[in-house]
Structures are given as C-alpha cells and as structure tokens.
C-alpha atoms as one frame of an Amber mdcrd trajectory, in Angstrom:
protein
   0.504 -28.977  -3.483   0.623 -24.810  -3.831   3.993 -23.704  -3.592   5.548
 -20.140  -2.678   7.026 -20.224  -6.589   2.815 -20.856  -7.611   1.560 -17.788
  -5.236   4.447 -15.631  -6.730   3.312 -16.324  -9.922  -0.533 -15.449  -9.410
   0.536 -12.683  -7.735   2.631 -11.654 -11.169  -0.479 -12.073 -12.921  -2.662
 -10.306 -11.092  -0.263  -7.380 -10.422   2.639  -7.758 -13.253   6.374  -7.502
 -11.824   7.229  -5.274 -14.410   5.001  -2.719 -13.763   7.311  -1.996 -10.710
   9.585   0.795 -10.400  13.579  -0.091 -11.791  14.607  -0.232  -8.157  11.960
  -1.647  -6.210  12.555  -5.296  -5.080   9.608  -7.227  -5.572   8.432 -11.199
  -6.483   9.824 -14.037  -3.943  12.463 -12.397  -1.917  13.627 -15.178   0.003
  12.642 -18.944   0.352  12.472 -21.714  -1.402  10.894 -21.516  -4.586   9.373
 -25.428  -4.070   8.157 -24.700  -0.318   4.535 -25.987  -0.107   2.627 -23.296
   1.418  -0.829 -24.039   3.804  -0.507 -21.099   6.195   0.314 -17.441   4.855
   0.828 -14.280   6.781  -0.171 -10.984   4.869   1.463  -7.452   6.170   2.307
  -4.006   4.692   5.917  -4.189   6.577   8.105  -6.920   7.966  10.334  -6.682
  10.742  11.195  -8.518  13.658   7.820  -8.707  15.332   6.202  -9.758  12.320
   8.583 -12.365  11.792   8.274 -13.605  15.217   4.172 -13.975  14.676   4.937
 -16.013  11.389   6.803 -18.200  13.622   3.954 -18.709  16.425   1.708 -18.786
  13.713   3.697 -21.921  12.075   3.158 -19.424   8.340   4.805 -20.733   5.679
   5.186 -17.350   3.706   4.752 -13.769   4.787   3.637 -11.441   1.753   3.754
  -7.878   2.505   3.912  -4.527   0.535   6.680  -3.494   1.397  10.125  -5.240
   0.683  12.738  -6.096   2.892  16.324  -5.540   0.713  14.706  -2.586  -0.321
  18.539  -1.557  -0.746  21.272  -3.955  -1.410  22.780  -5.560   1.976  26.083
  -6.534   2.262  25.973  -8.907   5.527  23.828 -11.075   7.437  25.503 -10.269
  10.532  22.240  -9.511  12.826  23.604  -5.886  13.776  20.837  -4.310  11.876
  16.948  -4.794  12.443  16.883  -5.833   8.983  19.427  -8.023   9.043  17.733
  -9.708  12.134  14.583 -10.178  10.844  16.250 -12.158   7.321  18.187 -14.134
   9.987  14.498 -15.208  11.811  13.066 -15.895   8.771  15.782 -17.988   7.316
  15.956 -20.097  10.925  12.140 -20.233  10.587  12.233 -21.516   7.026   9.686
 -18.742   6.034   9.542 -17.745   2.336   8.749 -14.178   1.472   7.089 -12.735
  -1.411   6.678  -8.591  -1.887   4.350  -6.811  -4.281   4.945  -2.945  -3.735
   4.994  -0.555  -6.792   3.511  -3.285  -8.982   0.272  -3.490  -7.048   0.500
   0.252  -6.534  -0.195   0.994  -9.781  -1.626  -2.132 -11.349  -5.736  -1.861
 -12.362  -7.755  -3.516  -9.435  -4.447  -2.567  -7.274  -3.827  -0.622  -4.417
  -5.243   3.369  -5.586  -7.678   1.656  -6.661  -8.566  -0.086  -3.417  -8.599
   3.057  -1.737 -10.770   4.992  -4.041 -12.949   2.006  -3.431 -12.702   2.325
   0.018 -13.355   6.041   0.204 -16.070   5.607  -2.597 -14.448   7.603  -5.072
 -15.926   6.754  -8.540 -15.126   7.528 -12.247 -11.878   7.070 -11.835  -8.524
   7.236 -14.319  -4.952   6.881 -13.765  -3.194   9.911 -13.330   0.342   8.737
 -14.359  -0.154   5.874 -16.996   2.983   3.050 -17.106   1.132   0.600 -19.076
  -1.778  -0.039 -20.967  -3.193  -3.445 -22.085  -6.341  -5.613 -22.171  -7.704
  -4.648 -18.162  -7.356  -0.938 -19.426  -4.311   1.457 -18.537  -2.004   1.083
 -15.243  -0.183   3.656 -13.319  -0.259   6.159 -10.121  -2.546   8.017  -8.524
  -6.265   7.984  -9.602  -8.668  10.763 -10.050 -12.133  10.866  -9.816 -15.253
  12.203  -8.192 -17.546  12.058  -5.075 -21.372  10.414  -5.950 -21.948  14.411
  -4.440 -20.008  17.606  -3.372 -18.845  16.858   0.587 -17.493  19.944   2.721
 -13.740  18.922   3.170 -14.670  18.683   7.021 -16.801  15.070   6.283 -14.265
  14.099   4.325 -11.557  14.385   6.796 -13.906  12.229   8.869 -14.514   9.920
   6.350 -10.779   9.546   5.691 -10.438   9.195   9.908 -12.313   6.719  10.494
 -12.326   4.383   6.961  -8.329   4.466   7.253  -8.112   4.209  10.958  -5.838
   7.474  11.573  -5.068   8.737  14.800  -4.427  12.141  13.181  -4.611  13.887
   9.972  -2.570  17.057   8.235  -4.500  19.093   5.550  -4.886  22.562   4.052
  -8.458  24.070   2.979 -11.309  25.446   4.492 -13.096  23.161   6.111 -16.442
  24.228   4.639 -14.766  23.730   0.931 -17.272  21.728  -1.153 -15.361  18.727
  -3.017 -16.546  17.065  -6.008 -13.800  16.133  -7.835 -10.460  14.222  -6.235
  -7.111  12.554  -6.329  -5.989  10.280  -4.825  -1.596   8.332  -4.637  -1.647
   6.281  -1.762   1.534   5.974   0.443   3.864   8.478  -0.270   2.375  10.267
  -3.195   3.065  14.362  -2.926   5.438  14.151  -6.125   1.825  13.605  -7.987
   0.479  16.866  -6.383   1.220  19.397  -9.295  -0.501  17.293 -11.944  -3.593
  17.282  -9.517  -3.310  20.662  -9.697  -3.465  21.364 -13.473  -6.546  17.944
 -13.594  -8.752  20.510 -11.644  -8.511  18.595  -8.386 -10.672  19.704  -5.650
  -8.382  17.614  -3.251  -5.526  15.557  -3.356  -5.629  12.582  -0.509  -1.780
  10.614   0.089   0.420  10.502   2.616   4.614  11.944   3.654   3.554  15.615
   2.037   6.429  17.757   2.912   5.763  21.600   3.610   6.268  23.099   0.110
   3.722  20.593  -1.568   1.242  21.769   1.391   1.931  25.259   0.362   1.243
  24.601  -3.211  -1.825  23.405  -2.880  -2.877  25.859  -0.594  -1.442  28.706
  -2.855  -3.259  27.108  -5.989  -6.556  26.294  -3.926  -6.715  22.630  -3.921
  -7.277  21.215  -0.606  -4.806  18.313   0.291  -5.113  15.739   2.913  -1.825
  13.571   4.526  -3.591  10.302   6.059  -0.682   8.987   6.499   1.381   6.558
   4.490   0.929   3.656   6.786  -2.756   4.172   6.691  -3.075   4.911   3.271
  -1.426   1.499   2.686  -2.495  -1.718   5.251  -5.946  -1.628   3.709  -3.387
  -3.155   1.380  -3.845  -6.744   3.440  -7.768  -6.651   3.068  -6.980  -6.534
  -0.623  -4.482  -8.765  -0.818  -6.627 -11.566   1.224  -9.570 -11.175  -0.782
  -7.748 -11.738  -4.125  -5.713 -14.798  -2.849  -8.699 -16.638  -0.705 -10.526
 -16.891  -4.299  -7.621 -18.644  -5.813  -6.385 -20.380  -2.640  -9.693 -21.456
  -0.388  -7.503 -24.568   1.235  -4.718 -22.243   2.353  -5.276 -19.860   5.415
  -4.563 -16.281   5.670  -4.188 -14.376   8.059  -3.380 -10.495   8.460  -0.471
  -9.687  10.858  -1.739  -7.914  13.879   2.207  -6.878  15.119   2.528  -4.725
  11.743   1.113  -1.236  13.358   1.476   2.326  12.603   5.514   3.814  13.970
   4.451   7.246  13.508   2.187   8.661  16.630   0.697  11.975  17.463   0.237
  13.661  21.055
C-alpha cells in the first residue's frame, strides 16, 4: 500500500524540503499522513475547480506547485475561495502535498525543466542554495543556445513550447542570442545578476516596468512568458518523475487549472 506520507517523502528526496524558501509552505499540507493513495491529481494551483475535478475524479491526493496556506489562515469559515476549497477537500477526504521553491531550485527541478524544454544547454545555477552529491541547487539557470537565434524565433519558440497567448519583451527583434537566462515563475529580482553574467536574454515571468527598463538600458533582451506558463510544464515534470516510482498509481494532470491572466 503507497501512502500520501510515502509520496511526500519521495518527493523530499527528489526535491529536498529544505531547499525551500523560510516561508514557503511545502510537504503534505493537509490529509492524512496513512491515506493509501491509487489515484493522484497533479496541478500548478488549487482552487475550487480543481478540487471539484479531484472529487469527480475519485483522486486521492492533489500535488500541485503552488501551496494553498501560502499565508497563515485563521478560519475555516468558507467566506474566502481559499477557505472553500480546504473545506472541499477536507469533505472529499483528499490529501494534499505542495513542492514549490524546493523543486524550483532543486537539480533536475523546475529551471531546469524549462531550459530543457526550450533546449537551453550548458547550464549553471545562477543563485546557488545548496551544493551536494547531484551538483549545486538554486535559481535561475544560465546557459546557451546549440546556435545564435534572432530574438524574433525565440519569442516563437517561447509561444508556442509554453503555450502563451501573449508575450512582453524588450530588444530588437533581429538581436542574435547565444547566451541566456532563464527563473521561471516570477523571477525579475534575478535580472541584474543576468546582467553582469553577460546574458543575451533573460526569459521569466511578473517583470515589472523598471526591470524592463534595465534590461533595455543595459542591452539584454528580456522576455515575460508569463508566470503561469513558465510554471504548468511543472505537471509534465512532476508525472514523469512519479510514474517511474509509482507505475500502479494513476496520474492525471488537472485540466480546470488554466491561465487567470488574459490578453485582448
């Protein structure tokens, strides 16, 4: 019998807990810690909708990327989104398990992933946590291109490997890029070490106007995907490292879990 306590744990091995940031909320979240698990739901947020699909989908445990209890609740009084979606999955007896920062910045995690994804090679942490036998951990990556690509094919890339509906940048679009950075999610604060590692781009998501204007000022080309589309290719990942270790249990990635941000 696999329990949600025995998937927690992997998980922790795979991506350690304490690789997490001080206040992000990750491991088993809620649920029992003996509740045999045959049916899993994977998502990069849950809220109501996904909660309800665990339900018709009879899933044991949802793991997502991103926490619920992100910040500390005081009441389960269903006035709150949040609040309702704890009180489904409680009814529902659905355990939850988060990894978010930890798989961020783990090696083999999430900016990882996505460099994979947008075959970006040669790759090194930018901001080291920790360093031990799988080689050093931490945020961001940079790396290069196999060859230089004209910013123009890889906005395209980016569009249609992430799935965005729309994309903010600064450069020329005939700027030849070799060399790149990458912080999925929301990853400007990286933006003025990118700088100063000779970056030809910097690719993350939720840049603000100022970090925009820096790299345009310093001539680094930066691309906002998005942080929601930097981020579910997070479930493909996910799925492939747990159907290895768990081939009796199904997964199954939550189709209700889309992007909130849309562009006209």
């Amino acid at each position: 019998m696999i329990t949600s306590s025995d998937i927690r744990e992997y998980i922790n091995n795979v991506f350690p807990e304490n690789f997490a940031f001080d206040r992000d909320n990750v491991g088993l979240i809620l649920g029992r810690c003996d509740k045999e698990v045959k049916r899993v739901l994977i998502t990069l947020d849950v809220d109501e909708k996904v909660a309800q699909e665990a339900m018709e989908k009879g899933a044991d445990l949802i793991i997502s990327h991103h926490p619920l209890m992100f910040y500390p609740i005081k009441r389960l009084t269903g006035n709150s989104p949040e609040e309702r979606t704890l009180r489904q999955l409680i009814s529902g007896d659905i355990s939850l398990i988060s990894a978010h920062t930890n798989l961020d910045c783990s090696s083999g995690g999430l900016n990882d992933y996505l460099c994979e994804k947008l075959d970006i090679i040669n790759t090194r942490v930018i901001e080291v946590v920790a360093s031990d036998e799988k080689g050093e951990h931490g945020f961001g990556r940079i790396g290069e291109f196999k060859e230089e690509f004209s910013l123009l094919k890889i906005l395209e890339r980016c569009k249609n490997v992430l799935g965005a509906n729309g994309l903010r940048y600064t450069g020329r679009e005939d700027k030849m890029i070799k060399r790149v950075a990458v912080n999925c999610g929301g990853g400007a604060d990286l933006l003025d070490e990118c700088i100063s590692l000779g970056a030809d781009l910097f690719i993350t998501g939720d840049v603000k106007y100022n970090p925009f204007r820096n790299g345009y000022e310093s001539g680094m080309a930066v691309i906002d995907a998005g942080h929601y589309e930097t981020e579910h290719i997070v479930c493909e990942l996910l799925e492939k490292v747990l159907k290895d270790k768990y081939p009796d249990i199904e997964f199954c990635i939550s189709k209700e879990n889309i992007a909130p941000i849309k562009y006209f």
